[in-house]
């Protein structure tokens, strides 16, 4: 694809670096940008420079924050004895959305993935081990993705947390609420049979 | 969705202004940006400022260009007696890709769309009428989208071009090459029967 302008080419290439945006979409977005007012384009550009300059990470949990300690970590209304370990900000938002959890979080910044060259040292793990020994923490809930990499990361963290006097749990995996059995994949269905639980506990959790 | 940083919120909102990018994708992209090196983010921002500052439109055809007259309009190898009218740059690229057309282009910058408040005055039409009378132009090929708006724009241009001594044609509509008849929509199939052509001409076009 030969573009009639090197500036347009540059803009297309930049959009193309974003995850999930291919050449064709990148071109559509760049042409769209060109049709915008100068001030709008400047506001667009500025947002990303400002993001990179100003956003910091909470010293406690590693989540994105504008302050040194994030709102959740500094809140007096959260249960400080439970820490839920997640991969990134989006997982925090998803769990917060359920309104079923009032503990703290710990954001790893990804999962262990040798294929992508991400080892334990690249993740926010040392800080988690420090927090596990702070005397306040009683339970650590591992809530990584249900993928191969997520599972290995769970296992790595579980091993690392063994020496400390904290309970390590993991979020329940099973048939999603509202799902029909026949359409559930066999691995999920298999696990949910193996990990069956007393019926009474399923009722009390619903209420 | 309450984000833990106003800078992140701003970046998400900016991504969200792009066509086809919803809140969830915008958040994914903004989190991705945050994970990048400072220099990369700056290069990203700069590309759009530079795009808006430097790109101009060809004085002849209205296509995006870094020069006053674009490469196609200034080429001596193009057939200057035919002008193909399209909506935007992407259509030029698509037609150039076919390597079946060696004439000039005229980029309207969109189509007439009263619903979006786009009238004939917002498009690059006056310039087309001037070009139609320049003595060089023998044929004008209308190649707008096969939508309601594209068809109305085609008709508007056809009427406007009537007074001048140019042939006005339109690109062929019909069953796409490789398509099976039973899966072709009825409007297309209907049109392609009404506009049937001598078999000999279909052979000579293929060769």
Tab-separated table of N, CA, C and O in Angstrom, chain A residues 60 73 75 78-83 104 130-140 165-166:
chain	number	residue	atom	x	y	z
A	60	UNK	N	1.876	0.614	47.372
A	60	UNK	CA	1.391	-0.561	48.070
A	60	UNK	C	1.042	-1.690	47.098
A	60	UNK	O	1.684	-2.723	47.084
A	73	UNK	N	-6.097	1.399	48.598
A	73	UNK	CA	-5.141	1.081	49.667
A	73	UNK	C	-5.256	2.053	50.845
A	73	UNK	O	-4.959	1.689	51.986
A	75	UNK	N	-8.073	3.557	51.742
A	75	UNK	CA	-9.441	3.626	52.269
A	75	UNK	C	-9.548	2.923	53.624
A	75	UNK	O	-8.982	1.845	53.825
A	78	UNK	N	-11.972	-0.568	53.623
A	78	UNK	CA	-11.631	-1.851	53.023
A	78	UNK	C	-11.108	-2.801	54.088
A	78	UNK	O	-10.491	-2.385	55.070
A	79	UNK	N	-11.357	-4.074	53.860
A	79	UNK	CA	-10.864	-5.133	54.743
A	79	UNK	C	-9.369	-5.361	54.446
A	79	UNK	O	-9.010	-5.912	53.404
A	80	UNK	N	-8.500	-4.950	55.380
A	80	UNK	CA	-7.063	-4.977	55.115
A	80	UNK	C	-6.432	-6.348	55.332
A	80	UNK	O	-5.238	-6.528	55.137
A	81	UNK	N	-7.244	-7.348	55.715
A	81	UNK	CA	-6.665	-8.665	55.970
A	81	UNK	C	-6.665	-9.566	54.725
A	81	UNK	O	-6.077	-10.635	54.727
A	82	UNK	N	-7.337	-9.133	53.667
A	82	UNK	CA	-7.392	-9.931	52.429
A	82	UNK	C	-6.770	-9.157	51.273
A	82	UNK	O	-7.044	-7.966	51.098
A	83	UNK	N	-5.928	-9.836	50.504
A	83	UNK	CA	-5.336	-9.220	49.307
A	83	UNK	C	-5.671	-10.094	48.107
A	83	UNK	O	-5.407	-11.294	48.115
A	104	UNK	N	-8.264	-5.689	49.793
A	104	UNK	CA	-7.278	-4.926	49.025
A	104	UNK	C	-6.901	-5.697	47.752
A	104	UNK	O	-7.334	-6.825	47.562
A	130	UNK	N	6.522	-9.086	50.584
A	130	UNK	CA	6.658	-8.166	51.716
A	130	UNK	C	5.300	-7.938	52.388
A	130	UNK	O	5.177	-7.973	53.619
A	131	UNK	N	4.279	-7.721	51.557
A	131	UNK	CA	2.948	-7.467	52.113
A	131	UNK	C	2.410	-8.686	52.858
A	131	UNK	O	1.660	-8.546	53.827
A	132	UNK	N	2.776	-9.899	52.386
A	132	UNK	CA	2.298	-11.127	53.013
A	132	UNK	C	2.807	-11.249	54.449
A	132	UNK	O	2.225	-11.960	55.266
A	133	UNK	N	3.912	-10.529	54.751
A	133	UNK	CA	4.524	-10.643	56.078
A	133	UNK	C	4.275	-9.420	56.956
A	133	UNK	O	4.931	-9.249	57.972
A	134	UNK	N	3.355	-8.556	56.526
A	134	UNK	CA	3.202	-7.299	57.260
A	134	UNK	C	2.362	-7.429	58.542
A	134	UNK	O	2.109	-6.446	59.225
A	135	UNK	N	1.904	-8.676	58.847
A	135	UNK	CA	1.160	-8.874	60.098
A	135	UNK	C	-0.324	-8.624	59.955
A	135	UNK	O	-1.133	-9.173	60.706
A	136	UNK	N	-0.699	-7.805	58.984
A	136	UNK	CA	-2.107	-7.466	58.751
A	136	UNK	C	-2.788	-8.517	57.885
A	136	UNK	O	-3.968	-8.828	58.049
A	137	UNK	N	-2.004	-9.070	56.931
A	137	UNK	CA	-2.564	-9.932	55.895
A	137	UNK	C	-2.847	-11.337	56.410
A	137	UNK	O	-1.967	-11.999	56.948
A	138	UNK	N	-4.116	-11.796	56.228
A	138	UNK	CA	-4.486	-13.143	56.657
A	138	UNK	C	-4.731	-14.067	55.476
A	138	UNK	O	-4.512	-15.267	55.547
A	139	UNK	N	-5.226	-13.476	54.369
A	139	UNK	CA	-5.555	-14.313	53.209
A	139	UNK	C	-5.107	-13.636	51.921
A	139	UNK	O	-5.263	-12.418	51.764
A	140	UNK	N	-4.576	-14.446	51.020
A	140	UNK	CA	-4.222	-13.930	49.694
A	140	UNK	C	-5.006	-14.741	48.664
A	140	UNK	O	-4.917	-15.969	48.617
A	165	UNK	N	2.723	-17.177	57.082
A	165	UNK	CA	1.500	-17.638	57.741
A	165	UNK	C	0.274	-16.916	57.180
A	165	UNK	O	-0.415	-16.189	57.887
A	166	UNK	N	0.055	-17.112	55.882
A	166	UNK	CA	-1.159	-16.566	55.263
A	166	UNK	C	-1.883	-17.705	54.554
A	166	UNK	O	-1.251	-18.647	54.074
